[in-house]
Every structure is written in structure tokens, then in C-alpha cells.
Amino acid sequence: MRAAVVEQYKKPLVVENVPDPVDDAGGVIVDVKACGVCRSDWHGWRGEWPGFTGGDLPHTFGHEFVGVVSDAGKSVTQFKPGDRVIIPFTLGCGHCWFCRTGHSNVCPDITMPGFTYDGGFAEYVHVPNADSNVVPLPDAVSFQEAAGMGCRFMTAYHGVVEVGKVHPGDWLVVYGAGGVGLSATQIASGAGANVIAVDIADDKLDLARKVGAVETINSSTTEPIEAVRDITGGGADMSVDALGIPTTLRNAVGSLRRRGTHVQIGMTPEGEGGEVALTINDLITNEIDYRGSFGMPTVEFRYLLDQVSTGKLHPGDLVTRAIGLSDVNEALDNMTTYKTVGTSVVTDFTH
């Protein structure tokens, strides 16, 4: 099969023929029809997350993939060849306490396609523990749109709705108008929140308005914390850092009113590069609620997919480019310089 392979960190991916994945009794093989290119892939490509990948190269990234089951192991009861499926990027073991209580995204034995093993920048991917991990994809949702909801949209949905518990009328400030930030903007707006999007690029802020932001702030020309306080009359009810760098994290927390809630979705590099200083006394005296959010458990997918199927949410609006495997290099390079607008999705695996 063809795959876009990282042979050296920070160097162009090589599109080449690699061995097909091997199935097991409890897994399925997915014929990949579309795969999003995410900033998490960028972190991996730059070698910033060796704890996820084990640091071993060559490696195939790609964790936002959807497709059709091409083969099912003998123990699989819920899926068969020909089924349309979407795959969470966090795959639980299926039998631990966290998986059994609906929190597969924090399973201690989690596996992640594209990170802990080769992923969706390829024609085929193996998915283990299929009955507990694979999710049926409704016919009403196209493969391209489903790949667009991949990591970023599902992650934003879990963070905003389940972890953040956003309410209609809340003021929510989202720092970063990339894939996760735009997704959070659309989802929160759909839930009735008043969303303020913050970024350094006007084209991204324009798209944020199109998907639901009621206010936008260009933080390269305007001090964002004071601007948020002016707009909201004292501070946001909830903030999301969708980027994961010290500036956006601190600004997001600093934009909150007293007793506000911060949801951290953007991930930082491993090691010292991921350590961000916060003034703890401010968190304490203002009773700030700081929450982490990672991926989305399998059990929540039906709520998200039902909203997409019925047209209440539109992740396809965030897909701005359909590309081929070799174009992943350009998408990753653009992330380095923050030139991406919306989501790029691989739909052509022939070049």
C-alpha cells in the first residue's frame, strides 16, 4: 500500500509503498477514504512527542481517518466488510474501569493510530479492539466531512460540551483559530454561547466569524485580556486554549472572570518545553476552575454524529482543502509558519 512516511523528523515525508497492516482476531482493517492533517501530526513530525511514538522512525502519522472496513477479525461481532466507520484517535483496551465507565479516552493502556502505531496517511490502517473502539459513520456524513471532524472537532466537542459544560448565554473566549479553535467556536455557538475568537491572523478570524464567533480579536495588534474584559463586562465565563503555547494559555486563563472555567485542549511539547508558569494565587483567590480535556470517548460519538447528520453542526465548513498524500508536506510546512486556514484533508491516496 502507499503511505506518506516520516523517515527523519522535520524533513519531507516520503510517499512510498509499505507493507499492508496485519489484522488480529479482535480488530478490523480500514480502507482509508479520507484523513485530516492536524497540528498534532505537526508536533509528531517535529519529534516533539517521542513519548507517544516511542521515537522510532520510519513512522506513518495520521490520526483523523475514516473509511470502510475491508476485513474483520474472527472475534469481531459489531462490524463487517463494507461498513462505513469513523475511528477515535484514542483507542481504549475495552475492559479496564475507565473504558467500562465511558472514559475510554483516558484508558491507561490507550493506543493511538498515527502515534503509538502507524496511522492514516496510508491506504489501510489496523484498528484493535474494534467492537469497543470503532464507530459507525452515518450515510448522511461524507468521508471528507467526517475526516474534518477527526481529532480537532471531536476533541473540541468533548472539551466544550462535556468537560467545560458550556451554557447558553455564556461568554466563551477561544485562543487560537486553527482547527480545534474553529471547531470549538462552531460547537459553542451552536450550544448558544457567545464566542470571542482570538488569533494573530485576520483570515483565520474571518473564518471564525463565519462559523459563529460574535467578536474577534487580533492579538498581534490588540491586548487580548483587556479586550475580552471590555467586551464581556469583566471577563469570560469560560476560556479555551486551542493552541498550547505559553502565551495563549496564560492569556486564556487571564481572560476569565472570577469563578470562571478554563479548558486546556491545545497540547504542548513534552519535557521542559511543555512547562508553563501560572500564578497559582490568582487561580486560588479567583476560584478559577482549570480543566484538561483529551480526545473524546467512544460513547460520546453518537451525540456528535447525530448533530452532524441532522445539520445542526457543520464540520465540513472547516475543510478548506482536499489534498493528496504528497501534499501533506505543504500542509505541515504551513503549520510551522501559522499559514493554515481551516482544515486540509487527504482524499487522494494515489500521489
Tab-separated table of C-alpha atoms in Angstrom:
chain	number	residue	atom	x	y	z
A	1	MET	CA	0.000	0.000	0.000
A	2	ARG	CA	1.015	3.654	-0.407
A	3	ALA	CA	1.847	5.767	2.624
A	4	ALA	CA	3.428	9.140	3.449
A	5	VAL	CA	6.260	8.184	5.789
A	6	VAL	CA	8.377	10.263	8.175
A	7	GLU	CA	11.926	8.989	7.750
A	8	GLN	CA	13.580	11.947	9.525
A	9	TYR	CA	11.969	14.473	11.850
A	10	LYS	CA	11.354	17.902	10.292
A	11	LYS	CA	12.216	16.536	6.834
A	12	PRO	CA	9.726	15.998	3.982
A	13	LEU	CA	7.557	12.907	4.225
A	14	VAL	CA	8.308	10.249	1.621
A	15	VAL	CA	5.377	8.760	-0.312
A	16	GLU	CA	6.301	5.113	-0.863
A	17	ASN	CA	4.995	1.568	-0.871
A	18	VAL	CA	4.958	-0.101	2.554
A	19	PRO	CA	3.614	-3.462	3.790
A	20	ASP	CA	-0.137	-3.723	4.377
A	21	PRO	CA	-1.210	-3.755	8.055
A	22	VAL	CA	-1.836	-7.134	9.672
A	23	ASP	CA	-5.221	-7.873	11.263
A	24	ASP	CA	-5.876	-9.728	14.515
A	25	ALA	CA	-8.884	-11.621	15.885
A	26	GLY	CA	-10.435	-8.602	17.597
A	27	GLY	CA	-9.538	-5.903	15.097
A	28	VAL	CA	-10.516	-4.595	11.695
A	29	ILE	CA	-8.648	-3.259	8.704
A	30	VAL	CA	-9.960	0.098	7.490
A	31	ASP	CA	-9.682	1.118	3.865
A	32	VAL	CA	-8.951	4.816	4.421
A	33	LYS	CA	-11.105	7.176	2.368
A	34	ALA	CA	-10.065	10.454	3.984
A	35	CYS	CA	-7.620	11.620	6.661
A	36	GLY	CA	-7.246	15.080	8.173
A	37	VAL	CA	-3.891	16.780	8.717
A	38	CYS	CA	-3.788	18.026	12.300
A	39	ARG	CA	-1.414	20.153	14.342
A	40	SER	CA	-0.855	17.069	16.476
A	41	ASP	CA	0.664	15.460	13.361
A	42	TRP	CA	2.895	18.540	13.119
A	43	HIS	CA	4.083	18.052	16.717
A	44	GLY	CA	4.855	14.407	15.963
A	45	TRP	CA	6.606	15.221	12.673
A	46	ARG	CA	8.862	17.662	14.509
A	47	GLY	CA	9.843	14.981	17.031
A	48	GLU	CA	8.232	16.799	19.964
A	49	TRP	CA	6.211	13.832	21.252
A	50	PRO	CA	8.570	10.832	21.444
A	51	GLY	CA	6.546	9.564	24.412
A	52	PHE	CA	3.668	8.902	22.018
A	53	THR	CA	5.637	7.464	19.110
A	54	GLY	CA	8.461	5.818	21.044
A	55	GLY	CA	10.866	7.904	18.999
A	56	ASP	CA	11.122	5.185	16.349
A	57	LEU	CA	11.418	6.052	12.660
A	58	PRO	CA	10.278	5.473	9.972
A	59	HIS	CA	6.725	6.241	11.083
A	60	THR	CA	3.368	7.000	9.453
A	61	PHE	CA	1.301	9.682	11.163
A	62	GLY	CA	-2.371	10.468	10.544
A	63	HIS	CA	-4.974	10.015	13.277
A	64	GLU	CA	-8.059	11.708	11.769
A	65	PHE	CA	-9.091	8.958	9.382
A	66	VAL	CA	-12.375	7.477	8.222
A	67	GLY	CA	-13.194	4.803	5.717
A	68	VAL	CA	-14.698	1.397	5.025
A	69	VAL	CA	-14.000	-1.867	6.823
A	70	SER	CA	-12.131	-4.123	4.405
A	71	ASP	CA	-11.507	-7.043	6.767
A	72	ALA	CA	-12.763	-8.014	10.240
A	73	GLY	CA	-11.176	-10.439	12.707
A	74	LYS	CA	-12.995	-13.609	13.680
A	75	SER	CA	-13.888	-12.265	17.146
A	76	VAL	CA	-15.452	-9.036	15.843
A	77	THR	CA	-19.251	-9.078	16.155
A	78	GLN	CA	-20.307	-5.459	15.518
A	79	PHE	CA	-18.619	-4.743	12.174
A	80	LYS	CA	-18.222	-6.410	8.796
A	81	PRO	CA	-16.531	-5.615	5.477
A	82	GLY	CA	-18.252	-2.737	3.713
A	83	ASP	CA	-19.273	-0.842	6.869
A	84	ARG	CA	-18.587	2.909	6.851
A	85	VAL	CA	-16.683	3.864	10.017
A	86	ILE	CA	-15.022	6.721	11.861
A	87	ILE	CA	-12.157	5.999	14.240
A	88	PRO	CA	-11.470	7.826	17.532
A	89	PHE	CA	-7.794	8.695	17.820
A	90	THR	CA	-7.851	7.385	21.399
A	91	LEU	CA	-8.460	3.626	21.411
A	92	GLY	CA	-9.162	2.008	24.775
A	93	CYS	CA	-8.467	-1.540	25.885
A	94	GLY	CA	-12.221	-2.118	26.334
A	95	HIS	CA	-12.099	-3.825	29.727
A	96	CYS	CA	-10.492	-1.501	32.303
A	97	TRP	CA	-12.520	0.625	34.763
A	98	PHE	CA	-12.171	3.765	32.607
A	99	CYS	CA	-13.353	2.044	29.428
A	100	ARG	CA	-16.247	0.331	31.228
A	101	THR	CA	-17.437	3.635	32.713
A	102	GLY	CA	-17.392	5.542	29.420
A	103	HIS	CA	-13.968	7.190	29.639
A	104	SER	CA	-12.033	5.262	27.012
A	105	ASN	CA	-10.129	8.430	26.080
A	106	VAL	CA	-8.116	8.188	29.321
A	107	CYS	CA	-7.589	4.400	29.302
A	108	PRO	CA	-4.214	3.595	30.944
A	109	ASP	CA	-3.451	1.199	28.066
A	110	ILE	CA	-4.548	3.555	25.336
A	111	THR	CA	-3.331	3.144	21.779
A	112	MET	CA	-3.397	5.943	19.215
A	113	PRO	CA	-3.245	5.300	15.474
A	114	GLY	CA	-0.717	7.597	13.899
A	115	PHE	CA	1.189	7.877	17.161
A	116	THR	CA	1.633	4.620	19.047
A	117	TYR	CA	1.460	2.784	15.718
A	118	ASP	CA	1.265	3.652	12.013
A	119	GLY	CA	-1.797	5.682	11.060
A	120	GLY	CA	-3.955	7.170	8.358
A	121	PHE	CA	-1.517	8.838	5.970
A	122	ALA	CA	-1.809	5.490	4.221
A	123	GLU	CA	-4.305	3.427	2.263
A	124	TYR	CA	-5.079	0.991	5.090
A	125	VAL	CA	-4.943	1.048	8.912
A	126	HIS	CA	-5.476	-1.675	11.511
A	127	VAL	CA	-7.806	-0.811	14.422
A	128	PRO	CA	-7.616	-3.070	17.511
A	129	ASN	CA	-10.488	-3.948	19.862
A	130	ALA	CA	-12.910	-2.970	17.119
A	131	ASP	CA	-16.173	-3.723	18.924
A	132	SER	CA	-15.358	-1.183	21.645
A	133	ASN	CA	-13.438	1.366	19.569
A	134	VAL	CA	-14.860	1.626	16.064
A	135	VAL	CA	-17.845	3.933	15.475
A	136	PRO	CA	-20.381	3.534	12.623
A	137	LEU	CA	-20.409	6.509	10.251
A	138	PRO	CA	-23.917	7.559	9.154
A	139	ASP	CA	-24.563	7.653	5.408
A	140	ALA	CA	-25.589	11.319	5.757
A	141	VAL	CA	-21.998	12.281	6.672
A	142	SER	CA	-19.460	12.308	3.836
A	143	PHE	CA	-15.977	10.895	4.294
A	144	GLN	CA	-14.396	14.323	3.779
A	145	GLU	CA	-16.636	15.960	6.363
A	146	ALA	CA	-16.068	13.083	8.797
A	147	ALA	CA	-12.290	13.398	8.449
A	148	GLY	CA	-12.720	17.103	9.122
A	149	MET	CA	-14.276	16.281	12.476
A	150	GLY	CA	-11.366	13.913	13.214
A	151	CYS	CA	-9.239	14.867	16.178
A	152	ARG	CA	-9.948	18.575	16.243
A	153	PHE	CA	-13.751	18.599	16.064
A	154	MET	CA	-14.350	15.624	18.336
A	155	THR	CA	-11.756	16.962	20.774
A	156	ALA	CA	-13.394	20.389	20.789
A	157	TYR	CA	-16.839	18.818	21.247
A	158	HIS	CA	-15.746	16.845	24.297
A	159	GLY	CA	-13.852	19.832	25.722
A	160	VAL	CA	-16.590	22.403	25.267
A	161	VAL	CA	-19.708	20.317	25.904
A	162	GLU	CA	-18.705	17.552	28.305
A	163	VAL	CA	-15.663	18.941	30.130
A	164	GLY	CA	-16.433	22.656	30.010
A	165	LYS	CA	-20.228	22.259	30.376
A	166	VAL	CA	-20.875	25.376	28.293
A	167	HIS	CA	-24.264	27.040	28.826
A	168	PRO	CA	-26.438	29.136	26.516
A	169	GLY	CA	-25.533	32.790	27.040
A	170	ASP	CA	-22.036	32.083	28.377
A	171	TRP	CA	-19.207	34.259	27.167
A	172	LEU	CA	-16.529	31.878	25.847
A	173	VAL	CA	-13.150	33.092	24.611
A	174	VAL	CA	-11.201	30.761	22.315
A	175	TYR	CA	-7.480	31.385	21.880
A	176	GLY	CA	-6.274	30.081	18.528
A	177	ALA	CA	-8.415	29.939	15.390
A	178	GLY	CA	-6.860	26.817	13.936
A	179	GLY	CA	-8.709	23.529	13.552
A	180	VAL	CA	-9.512	22.978	17.235
A	181	GLY	CA	-10.301	26.640	17.878
A	182	LEU	CA	-12.643	26.957	14.903
A	183	SER	CA	-14.330	23.707	15.913
A	184	ALA	CA	-14.786	24.945	19.472
A	185	THR	CA	-16.207	28.190	18.102
A	186	GLN	CA	-18.799	26.439	15.948
A	187	ILE	CA	-19.770	23.944	18.657
A	188	ALA	CA	-20.099	26.510	21.444
A	189	SER	CA	-22.001	28.893	19.212
A	190	GLY	CA	-24.371	26.071	18.299
A	191	ALA	CA	-24.919	25.491	22.024
A	192	GLY	CA	-25.953	29.128	22.484
A	193	ALA	CA	-22.712	30.605	23.838
A	194	ASN	CA	-21.304	33.991	22.822
A	195	VAL	CA	-17.879	33.193	21.387
A	196	ILE	CA	-14.901	35.531	21.157
A	197	ALA	CA	-12.136	34.211	18.879
A	198	VAL	CA	-8.539	35.384	19.382
A	199	ASP	CA	-5.741	34.876	16.859
A	200	ILE	CA	-2.932	36.769	15.132
A	201	ALA	CA	-4.252	36.272	11.580
A	202	ASP	CA	-7.197	38.191	10.144
A	203	ASP	CA	-8.076	35.471	7.609
A	204	LYS	CA	-8.498	32.943	10.420
A	205	LEU	CA	-10.588	35.409	12.397
A	206	ASP	CA	-12.770	35.988	9.339
A	207	LEU	CA	-13.453	32.249	9.175
A	208	ALA	CA	-14.145	32.235	12.928
A	209	ARG	CA	-16.896	34.800	12.388
A	210	LYS	CA	-18.353	32.712	9.587
A	211	VAL	CA	-18.644	29.689	11.887
A	212	GLY	CA	-20.201	31.569	14.798
A	213	ALA	CA	-17.890	33.968	16.638
A	214	VAL	CA	-19.718	37.133	17.715
A	215	GLU	CA	-16.464	39.030	18.351
A	216	THR	CA	-12.876	38.589	17.165
A	217	ILE	CA	-9.593	39.978	18.499
A	218	ASN	CA	-6.304	40.157	16.620
A	219	SER	CA	-3.828	39.756	19.469
A	220	SER	CA	-0.932	40.991	17.333
A	221	THR	CA	-2.442	44.491	17.404
A	222	THR	CA	-4.719	44.446	20.476
A	223	GLU	CA	-4.014	43.412	24.070
A	224	PRO	CA	-6.448	40.474	24.310
A	225	ILE	CA	-7.106	40.188	28.047
A	226	GLU	CA	-8.287	43.771	28.406
A	227	ALA	CA	-10.267	43.486	25.171
A	228	VAL	CA	-12.074	40.389	26.448
A	229	ARG	CA	-12.848	42.124	29.745
A	230	ASP	CA	-14.241	45.139	27.890
A	231	ILE	CA	-16.437	43.009	25.620
A	232	THR	CA	-17.796	40.816	28.428
A	233	GLY	CA	-18.044	43.395	31.171
A	234	GLY	CA	-15.464	41.847	33.444
A	235	GLY	CA	-14.244	38.580	31.958
A	236	ALA	CA	-15.326	35.448	30.124
A	237	ASP	CA	-17.288	32.674	31.806
A	238	MET	CA	-15.147	30.096	30.051
A	239	SER	CA	-11.888	30.048	28.112
A	240	VAL	CA	-10.277	27.544	25.772
A	241	ASP	CA	-6.618	27.425	24.823
A	242	ALA	CA	-6.702	25.633	21.474
A	243	LEU	CA	-3.018	26.133	20.642
A	244	GLY	CA	-0.894	25.056	23.596
A	245	ILE	CA	1.815	27.714	23.829
A	246	PRO	CA	2.605	29.711	26.997
A	247	THR	CA	1.203	32.998	25.669
A	248	THR	CA	-2.209	31.648	24.681
A	249	LEU	CA	-2.522	29.526	27.814
A	250	ARG	CA	-1.775	32.390	30.188
A	251	ASN	CA	-3.934	34.829	28.240
A	252	ALA	CA	-6.836	32.388	28.216
A	253	VAL	CA	-6.701	31.952	31.981
A	254	GLY	CA	-6.208	35.691	32.465
A	255	SER	CA	-9.321	36.464	30.411
A	256	LEU	CA	-11.661	34.751	32.882
A	257	ARG	CA	-13.995	36.396	35.353
A	258	ARG	CA	-13.890	35.247	38.967
A	259	ARG	CA	-15.056	31.600	39.251
A	260	GLY	CA	-14.595	31.147	35.508
A	261	THR	CA	-13.662	27.831	33.881
A	262	HIS	CA	-10.598	27.227	31.716
A	263	VAL	CA	-10.417	24.195	29.397
A	264	GLN	CA	-6.963	23.272	28.118
A	265	ILE	CA	-7.208	21.457	24.781
A	266	GLY	CA	-4.051	22.560	22.944
A	267	MET	CA	-1.133	20.280	23.791
A	268	THR	CA	2.408	21.433	24.478
A	269	PRO	CA	5.729	19.742	23.651
A	270	GLU	CA	6.977	17.048	26.018
A	271	GLY	CA	9.570	17.868	28.669
A	272	GLU	CA	10.589	21.354	29.765
A	273	GLY	CA	9.117	22.892	26.620
A	274	GLY	CA	5.688	21.945	27.892
A	275	GLU	CA	6.076	23.563	31.306
A	276	VAL	CA	4.066	26.774	31.577
A	277	ALA	CA	4.183	29.075	34.616
A	278	LEU	CA	0.880	30.247	36.094
A	279	THR	CA	0.268	32.470	39.101
A	280	ILE	CA	-1.342	29.928	41.413
A	281	ASN	CA	-2.564	32.506	43.953
A	282	ASP	CA	-4.697	34.073	41.202
A	283	LEU	CA	-6.269	30.692	40.471
A	284	ILE	CA	-6.988	30.223	44.172
A	285	THR	CA	-8.274	33.680	45.102
A	286	ASN	CA	-10.445	33.913	41.979
A	287	GLU	CA	-11.596	30.295	42.315
A	288	ILE	CA	-10.626	29.535	38.742
A	289	ASP	CA	-11.633	26.048	37.592
A	290	TYR	CA	-8.791	24.668	35.415
A	291	ARG	CA	-9.651	21.547	33.410
A	292	GLY	CA	-7.755	19.372	30.962
A	293	SER	CA	-9.509	17.728	28.035
A	294	PHE	CA	-8.153	14.946	25.829
A	295	GLY	CA	-9.823	13.454	22.787
A	296	MET	CA	-13.339	12.098	23.111
A	297	PRO	CA	-14.578	8.751	24.476
A	298	THR	CA	-16.334	6.420	22.070
A	299	VAL	CA	-19.672	6.664	23.909
A	300	GLU	CA	-19.994	10.386	23.095
A	301	PHE	CA	-19.746	9.953	19.342
A	302	ARG	CA	-23.429	9.282	18.792
A	303	TYR	CA	-24.343	12.730	20.129
A	304	LEU	CA	-21.859	14.463	17.853
A	305	LEU	CA	-22.725	12.371	14.792
A	306	ASP	CA	-26.463	12.856	15.311
A	307	GLN	CA	-25.955	16.629	15.347
A	308	VAL	CA	-23.870	16.499	12.180
A	309	SER	CA	-26.307	14.136	10.430
A	310	THR	CA	-29.241	16.452	11.117
A	311	GLY	CA	-27.387	19.581	10.057
A	312	LYS	CA	-27.065	21.185	13.476
A	313	LEU	CA	-23.268	21.131	13.258
A	314	HIS	CA	-21.205	21.532	10.083
A	315	PRO	CA	-17.599	20.312	10.440
A	316	GLY	CA	-17.361	20.286	6.648
A	317	ASP	CA	-17.417	24.091	6.716
A	318	LEU	CA	-13.960	23.982	8.283
A	319	VAL	CA	-12.446	21.856	5.491
A	320	THR	CA	-10.727	24.282	3.143
A	321	ARG	CA	-8.540	21.887	1.099
A	322	ALA	CA	-8.765	18.339	-0.244
A	323	ILE	CA	-5.221	17.123	-0.944
A	324	GLY	CA	-3.117	14.132	-1.959
A	325	LEU	CA	-0.604	12.230	0.163
A	326	SER	CA	2.361	14.178	-1.192
A	327	ASP	CA	0.626	17.457	-0.300
A	328	VAL	CA	0.856	16.630	3.414
A	329	ASN	CA	4.333	18.165	3.354
A	330	GLU	CA	2.972	21.556	2.332
A	331	ALA	CA	0.236	21.351	4.972
A	332	LEU	CA	2.808	20.637	7.698
A	333	ASP	CA	5.163	23.378	6.481
A	334	ASN	CA	2.299	25.879	6.578
A	335	MET	CA	1.609	24.955	10.201
A	336	THR	CA	5.194	25.870	11.074
A	337	THR	CA	4.549	29.433	9.955
A	338	TYR	CA	0.877	29.523	11.054
A	339	LYS	CA	-0.288	29.929	7.447
A	340	THR	CA	-3.041	27.333	7.577
A	341	VAL	CA	-6.665	28.422	7.362
A	342	GLY	CA	-9.186	25.734	8.198
A	343	THR	CA	-8.514	22.025	7.696
A	344	SER	CA	-6.664	20.089	4.986
A	345	VAL	CA	-7.976	16.571	4.346
A	346	VAL	CA	-6.208	13.854	2.357
A	347	THR	CA	-8.707	12.325	-0.071
A	348	ASP	CA	-6.348	11.186	-2.851
A	349	PHE	CA	-4.001	8.342	-1.931
A	350	THR	CA	-2.573	7.878	-5.441
A	351	HIS	CA	0.004	10.689	-5.326
